Amino acid sequence: MAQHILVLHGPNLNLLGTREPGVYGRQTLADINTRLQQVAQEHGASCTFFQSNHEGQLVDRIQAAAQDSTDFIIINAAAYTHTSVALADALSAVDISFIEVHLSNVYKREAFRHQSFLAAKAQGVVAGLGGFGYEAALRFALTN
Ligand code: DQA
């Protein structure tokens, strides 16, 4: 059961709330993070959050997770999901269990969103449940 969960948000997720609300909903990133921290605390655990629009910064943060007490990662790599060998390699390098999350159901969108460089290494993938998808991933991490 995870105690220290790192929640990573990739590019453009800082714009949640106003970004294509028909696709991504009206919740802001702060709304999502607040809810996750609340759920984590109810389980005596804690979340650390990091959002970046830059691939290298996300790689650096994943690498840093090997040196802090992170025992689970929840990642919405956003567009980098579909392009980034570097993020996939970083996740393999640190060898920390992770769940890939997408707010939208990427499988009913454009074909380029059907490919993920991360999914094959993930413990699981959650897509299409909006902000609740993060919470579902967190509840798994907290109880398994
Ligand atoms: C996303 C889906 C990606 O295809 C897209 O590039 C995003 C967000 C999602 O949460 O639904 O930025 O990861």
PDB file of C-alpha atoms and ligand atoms in Angstrom:
ATOM      1  CA  MET A   1       0.000   0.000   0.000  1.00  0.00           C
ATOM      2  CA  ALA A   2       1.502   3.280  -1.122  1.00  0.00           C
ATOM      3  CA  GLN A   3       2.226   6.072   1.369  1.00  0.00           C
ATOM      4  CA  HIS A   4       3.973   8.648  -0.804  1.00  0.00           C
ATOM      5  CA  ILE A   5       2.340   9.083  -4.171  1.00  0.00           C
ATOM      6  CA  LEU A   6       3.781  11.314  -6.861  1.00  0.00           C
ATOM      7  CA  VAL A   7       1.133  12.731  -9.217  1.00  0.00           C
ATOM      8  CA  LEU A   8       2.575  13.957 -12.518  1.00  0.00           C
ATOM      9  CA  HIS A   9       0.685  16.137 -14.961  1.00  0.00           C
ATOM     10  CA  GLY A  10       2.026  16.762 -18.436  1.00  0.00           C
ATOM     11  CA  PRO A  11       1.681  19.596 -20.940  1.00  0.00           C
ATOM     12  CA  ASN A  12      -1.396  21.809 -21.114  1.00  0.00           C
ATOM     13  CA  LEU A  13      -2.986  20.236 -18.059  1.00  0.00           C
ATOM     14  CA  ASN A  14      -2.306  23.514 -16.229  1.00  0.00           C
ATOM     15  CA  LEU A  15      -5.121  24.874 -18.417  1.00  0.00           C
ATOM     16  CA  LEU A  16      -7.772  22.456 -17.158  1.00  0.00           C
ATOM     17  CA  GLY A  17     -11.031  24.208 -16.417  1.00  0.00           C
ATOM     18  CA  THR A  18     -10.874  26.385 -19.512  1.00  0.00           C
ATOM     19  CA  ARG A  19      -9.170  24.026 -21.984  1.00  0.00           C
ATOM     20  CA  GLU A  20     -11.709  22.307 -24.263  1.00  0.00           C
ATOM     21  CA  PRO A  21     -14.185  21.747 -21.412  1.00  0.00           C
ATOM     22  CA  GLY A  22     -16.323  19.521 -23.641  1.00  0.00           C
ATOM     23  CA  VAL A  23     -13.395  17.092 -23.770  1.00  0.00           C
ATOM     24  CA  TYR A  24     -11.649  17.619 -20.430  1.00  0.00           C
ATOM     25  CA  GLY A  25     -14.395  18.924 -18.152  1.00  0.00           C
ATOM     26  CA  ARG A  26     -14.621  22.011 -15.949  1.00  0.00           C
ATOM     27  CA  GLN A  27     -12.484  20.862 -13.028  1.00  0.00           C
ATOM     28  CA  THR A  28      -9.232  22.756 -12.659  1.00  0.00           C
ATOM     29  CA  LEU A  29      -5.949  21.048 -11.897  1.00  0.00           C
ATOM     30  CA  ALA A  30      -6.106  22.580  -8.417  1.00  0.00           C
ATOM     31  CA  ASP A  31      -9.563  21.026  -7.924  1.00  0.00           C
ATOM     32  CA  ILE A  32      -8.211  17.600  -8.890  1.00  0.00           C
ATOM     33  CA  ASN A  33      -5.111  17.911  -6.722  1.00  0.00           C
ATOM     34  CA  THR A  34      -7.098  19.090  -3.710  1.00  0.00           C
ATOM     35  CA  ARG A  35      -9.397  16.095  -3.956  1.00  0.00           C
ATOM     36  CA  LEU A  36      -6.475  13.674  -4.323  1.00  0.00           C
ATOM     37  CA  GLN A  37      -4.704  15.074  -1.274  1.00  0.00           C
ATOM     38  CA  GLN A  38      -7.925  14.750   0.730  1.00  0.00           C
ATOM     39  CA  VAL A  39      -8.328  11.089  -0.245  1.00  0.00           C
ATOM     40  CA  ALA A  40      -4.654  10.374   0.454  1.00  0.00           C
ATOM     41  CA  GLN A  41      -4.860  11.973   3.901  1.00  0.00           C
ATOM     42  CA  GLU A  42      -7.935   9.926   4.748  1.00  0.00           C
ATOM     43  CA  HIS A  43      -5.635   6.913   4.270  1.00  0.00           C
ATOM     44  CA  GLY A  44      -2.738   8.376   6.230  1.00  0.00           C
ATOM     45  CA  ALA A  45      -0.799   8.918   3.015  1.00  0.00           C
ATOM     46  CA  SER A  46       0.258  11.986   1.048  1.00  0.00           C
ATOM     47  CA  CYS A  47       0.498  13.124  -2.550  1.00  0.00           C
ATOM     48  CA  THR A  48       3.146  15.286  -4.150  1.00  0.00           C
ATOM     49  CA  PHE A  49       2.138  17.083  -7.329  1.00  0.00           C
ATOM     50  CA  PHE A  50       4.181  18.216 -10.306  1.00  0.00           C
ATOM     51  CA  GLN A  51       2.980  19.718 -13.582  1.00  0.00           C
ATOM     52  CA  SER A  52       5.211  20.683 -16.462  1.00  0.00           C
ATOM     53  CA  ASN A  53       4.871  21.606 -20.107  1.00  0.00           C
ATOM     54  CA  HIS A  54       8.451  20.421 -20.659  1.00  0.00           C
ATOM     55  CA  GLU A  55       9.422  16.826 -21.323  1.00  0.00           C
ATOM     56  CA  GLY A  56      12.866  17.105 -19.717  1.00  0.00           C
ATOM     57  CA  GLN A  57      11.435  18.514 -16.509  1.00  0.00           C
ATOM     58  CA  LEU A  58       9.088  15.557 -16.279  1.00  0.00           C
ATOM     59  CA  VAL A  59      12.037  13.190 -16.852  1.00  0.00           C
ATOM     60  CA  ASP A  60      13.992  14.990 -14.117  1.00  0.00           C
ATOM     61  CA  ARG A  61      11.066  14.698 -11.701  1.00  0.00           C
ATOM     62  CA  ILE A  62      10.667  10.986 -12.392  1.00  0.00           C
ATOM     63  CA  GLN A  63      14.396  10.472 -11.787  1.00  0.00           C
ATOM     64  CA  ALA A  64      14.152  12.427  -8.534  1.00  0.00           C
ATOM     65  CA  ALA A  65      11.399  10.073  -7.385  1.00  0.00           C
ATOM     66  CA  ALA A  66      14.016   7.341  -7.043  1.00  0.00           C
ATOM     67  CA  GLN A  67      15.818   9.478  -4.449  1.00  0.00           C
ATOM     68  CA  ASP A  68      12.840  10.586  -2.376  1.00  0.00           C
ATOM     69  CA  SER A  69      10.294   8.362  -0.687  1.00  0.00           C
ATOM     70  CA  THR A  70       7.934   8.000  -3.658  1.00  0.00           C
ATOM     71  CA  ASP A  71       6.419   4.548  -3.708  1.00  0.00           C
ATOM     72  CA  PHE A  72       3.833   5.003  -6.451  1.00  0.00           C
ATOM     73  CA  ILE A  73       3.401   7.312  -9.452  1.00  0.00           C
ATOM     74  CA  ILE A  74       0.170   8.440 -11.071  1.00  0.00           C
ATOM     75  CA  ILE A  75       0.931  10.049 -14.408  1.00  0.00           C
ATOM     76  CA  ASN A  76      -1.101  11.846 -17.024  1.00  0.00           C
ATOM     77  CA  ALA A  77       1.667  12.536 -19.506  1.00  0.00           C
ATOM     78  CA  ALA A  78      -0.897  14.218 -21.794  1.00  0.00           C
ATOM     79  CA  ALA A  79       0.471  14.553 -25.351  1.00  0.00           C
ATOM     80  CA  TYR A  80       3.840  13.090 -24.310  1.00  0.00           C
ATOM     81  CA  THR A  81       2.036   9.795 -23.730  1.00  0.00           C
ATOM     82  CA  HIS A  82       1.908   9.381 -27.476  1.00  0.00           C
ATOM     83  CA  THR A  83       5.429  10.550 -28.294  1.00  0.00           C
ATOM     84  CA  SER A  84       7.872  10.155 -25.444  1.00  0.00           C
ATOM     85  CA  VAL A  85      10.379   7.335 -25.331  1.00  0.00           C
ATOM     86  CA  ALA A  86      12.240   9.474 -22.785  1.00  0.00           C
ATOM     87  CA  LEU A  87       9.395   9.375 -20.258  1.00  0.00           C
ATOM     88  CA  ALA A  88       8.913   5.637 -20.780  1.00  0.00           C
ATOM     89  CA  ASP A  89      12.646   5.077 -20.237  1.00  0.00           C
ATOM     90  CA  ALA A  90      12.643   7.233 -17.089  1.00  0.00           C
ATOM     91  CA  LEU A  91       9.743   5.256 -15.622  1.00  0.00           C
ATOM     92  CA  SER A  92      11.545   1.998 -16.383  1.00  0.00           C
ATOM     93  CA  ALA A  93      14.761   3.325 -14.875  1.00  0.00           C
ATOM     94  CA  VAL A  94      13.263   4.233 -11.503  1.00  0.00           C
ATOM     95  CA  ASP A  95      11.232   1.029 -11.363  1.00  0.00           C
ATOM     96  CA  ILE A  96       8.347   2.538  -9.362  1.00  0.00           C
ATOM     97  CA  SER A  97       4.854   1.171 -10.038  1.00  0.00           C
ATOM     98  CA  PHE A  98       2.684   3.622 -11.919  1.00  0.00           C
ATOM     99  CA  ILE A  99      -0.782   4.080 -13.359  1.00  0.00           C
ATOM    100  CA  GLU A 100      -1.358   6.022 -16.563  1.00  0.00           C
ATOM    101  CA  VAL A 101      -4.386   8.318 -16.424  1.00  0.00           C
ATOM    102  CA  HIS A 102      -6.262  10.231 -19.114  1.00  0.00           C
ATOM    103  CA  LEU A 103      -9.260  12.427 -18.472  1.00  0.00           C
ATOM    104  CA  SER A 104     -10.725  11.715 -21.884  1.00  0.00           C
ATOM    105  CA  ASN A 105     -11.311   8.355 -23.512  1.00  0.00           C
ATOM    106  CA  VAL A 106      -8.349   8.505 -25.853  1.00  0.00           C
ATOM    107  CA  TYR A 107      -9.602   5.392 -27.668  1.00  0.00           C
ATOM    108  CA  LYS A 108     -12.603   7.189 -29.108  1.00  0.00           C
ATOM    109  CA  ARG A 109     -10.485  10.105 -30.295  1.00  0.00           C
ATOM    110  CA  GLU A 110      -7.902  10.500 -33.077  1.00  0.00           C
ATOM    111  CA  ALA A 111      -5.836   7.421 -33.952  1.00  0.00           C
ATOM    112  CA  PHE A 112      -2.581   9.047 -32.811  1.00  0.00           C
ATOM    113  CA  ARG A 113      -3.983   9.106 -29.271  1.00  0.00           C
ATOM    114  CA  HIS A 114      -4.444   5.324 -29.275  1.00  0.00           C
ATOM    115  CA  GLN A 115      -0.708   4.754 -28.958  1.00  0.00           C
ATOM    116  CA  SER A 116       1.002   5.053 -25.588  1.00  0.00           C
ATOM    117  CA  PHE A 117       4.712   4.631 -24.972  1.00  0.00           C
ATOM    118  CA  LEU A 118       3.958   4.232 -21.263  1.00  0.00           C
ATOM    119  CA  ALA A 119       1.039   1.791 -21.120  1.00  0.00           C
ATOM    120  CA  ALA A 120       3.009  -1.421 -21.608  1.00  0.00           C
ATOM    121  CA  LYS A 121       5.022  -0.660 -18.467  1.00  0.00           C
ATOM    122  CA  ALA A 122       2.064   0.579 -16.393  1.00  0.00           C
ATOM    123  CA  GLN A 123       0.290  -1.326 -13.660  1.00  0.00           C
ATOM    124  CA  GLY A 124      -2.910  -0.066 -15.237  1.00  0.00           C
ATOM    125  CA  VAL A 125      -4.442   2.571 -17.455  1.00  0.00           C
ATOM    126  CA  VAL A 126      -7.515   4.688 -16.678  1.00  0.00           C
ATOM    127  CA  ALA A 127      -9.111   6.695 -19.478  1.00  0.00           C
ATOM    128  CA  GLY A 128     -12.392   8.521 -19.948  1.00  0.00           C
ATOM    129  CA  LEU A 129     -13.478   8.996 -16.325  1.00  0.00           C
ATOM    130  CA  GLY A 130     -12.541  12.662 -16.094  1.00  0.00           C
ATOM    131  CA  GLY A 131     -10.965  13.824 -12.852  1.00  0.00           C
ATOM    132  CA  PHE A 132     -12.336  10.766 -11.077  1.00  0.00           C
ATOM    133  CA  GLY A 133      -9.840   8.674 -13.044  1.00  0.00           C
ATOM    134  CA  TYR A 134      -7.036  10.099 -10.910  1.00  0.00           C
ATOM    135  CA  GLU A 135      -8.977   9.279  -7.770  1.00  0.00           C
ATOM    136  CA  ALA A 136      -9.610   5.724  -8.957  1.00  0.00           C
ATOM    137  CA  ALA A 137      -5.885   5.300  -9.588  1.00  0.00           C
ATOM    138  CA  LEU A 138      -5.066   6.764  -6.189  1.00  0.00           C
ATOM    139  CA  ARG A 139      -7.529   4.519  -4.362  1.00  0.00           C
ATOM    140  CA  PHE A 140      -5.899   1.517  -6.053  1.00  0.00           C
ATOM    141  CA  ALA A 141      -2.443   2.687  -4.957  1.00  0.00           C
ATOM    142  CA  LEU A 142      -3.652   3.252  -1.403  1.00  0.00           C
ATOM    143  CA  THR A 143      -5.280  -0.138  -0.989  1.00  0.00           C
ATOM    144  CA  ASN A 144      -3.126  -2.567  -2.993  1.00  0.00           C
TER     145      ASN A 144
HETATM  146  C1  DQA B   1      -5.013  13.527 -22.257  1.00  0.00           C
HETATM  147  C2  DQA B   1      -5.201  12.919 -23.646  1.00  0.00           C
HETATM  148  C3  DQA B   1      -4.040  13.277 -24.552  1.00  0.00           C
HETATM  149  O1  DQA B   1      -4.228  12.696 -25.838  1.00  0.00           O
HETATM  150  C4  DQA B   1      -3.947  14.780 -24.719  1.00  0.00           C
HETATM  151  O2  DQA B   1      -2.820  15.121 -25.497  1.00  0.00           O
HETATM  152  C5  DQA B   1      -3.941  15.512 -23.419  1.00  0.00           C
HETATM  153  C6  DQA B   1      -4.770  15.023 -22.318  1.00  0.00           C
HETATM  154  C7  DQA B   1      -6.226  13.287 -21.342  1.00  0.00           C
HETATM  155  O3  DQA B   1      -6.086  13.469 -20.137  1.00  0.00           O
HETATM  156  O4  DQA B   1      -7.315  12.953 -21.828  1.00  0.00           O
HETATM  157  O5  DQA B   1      -3.322  16.557 -23.290  1.00  0.00           O
HETATM  158  O6  DQA B   1      -3.888  12.893 -21.644  1.00  0.00           O
END
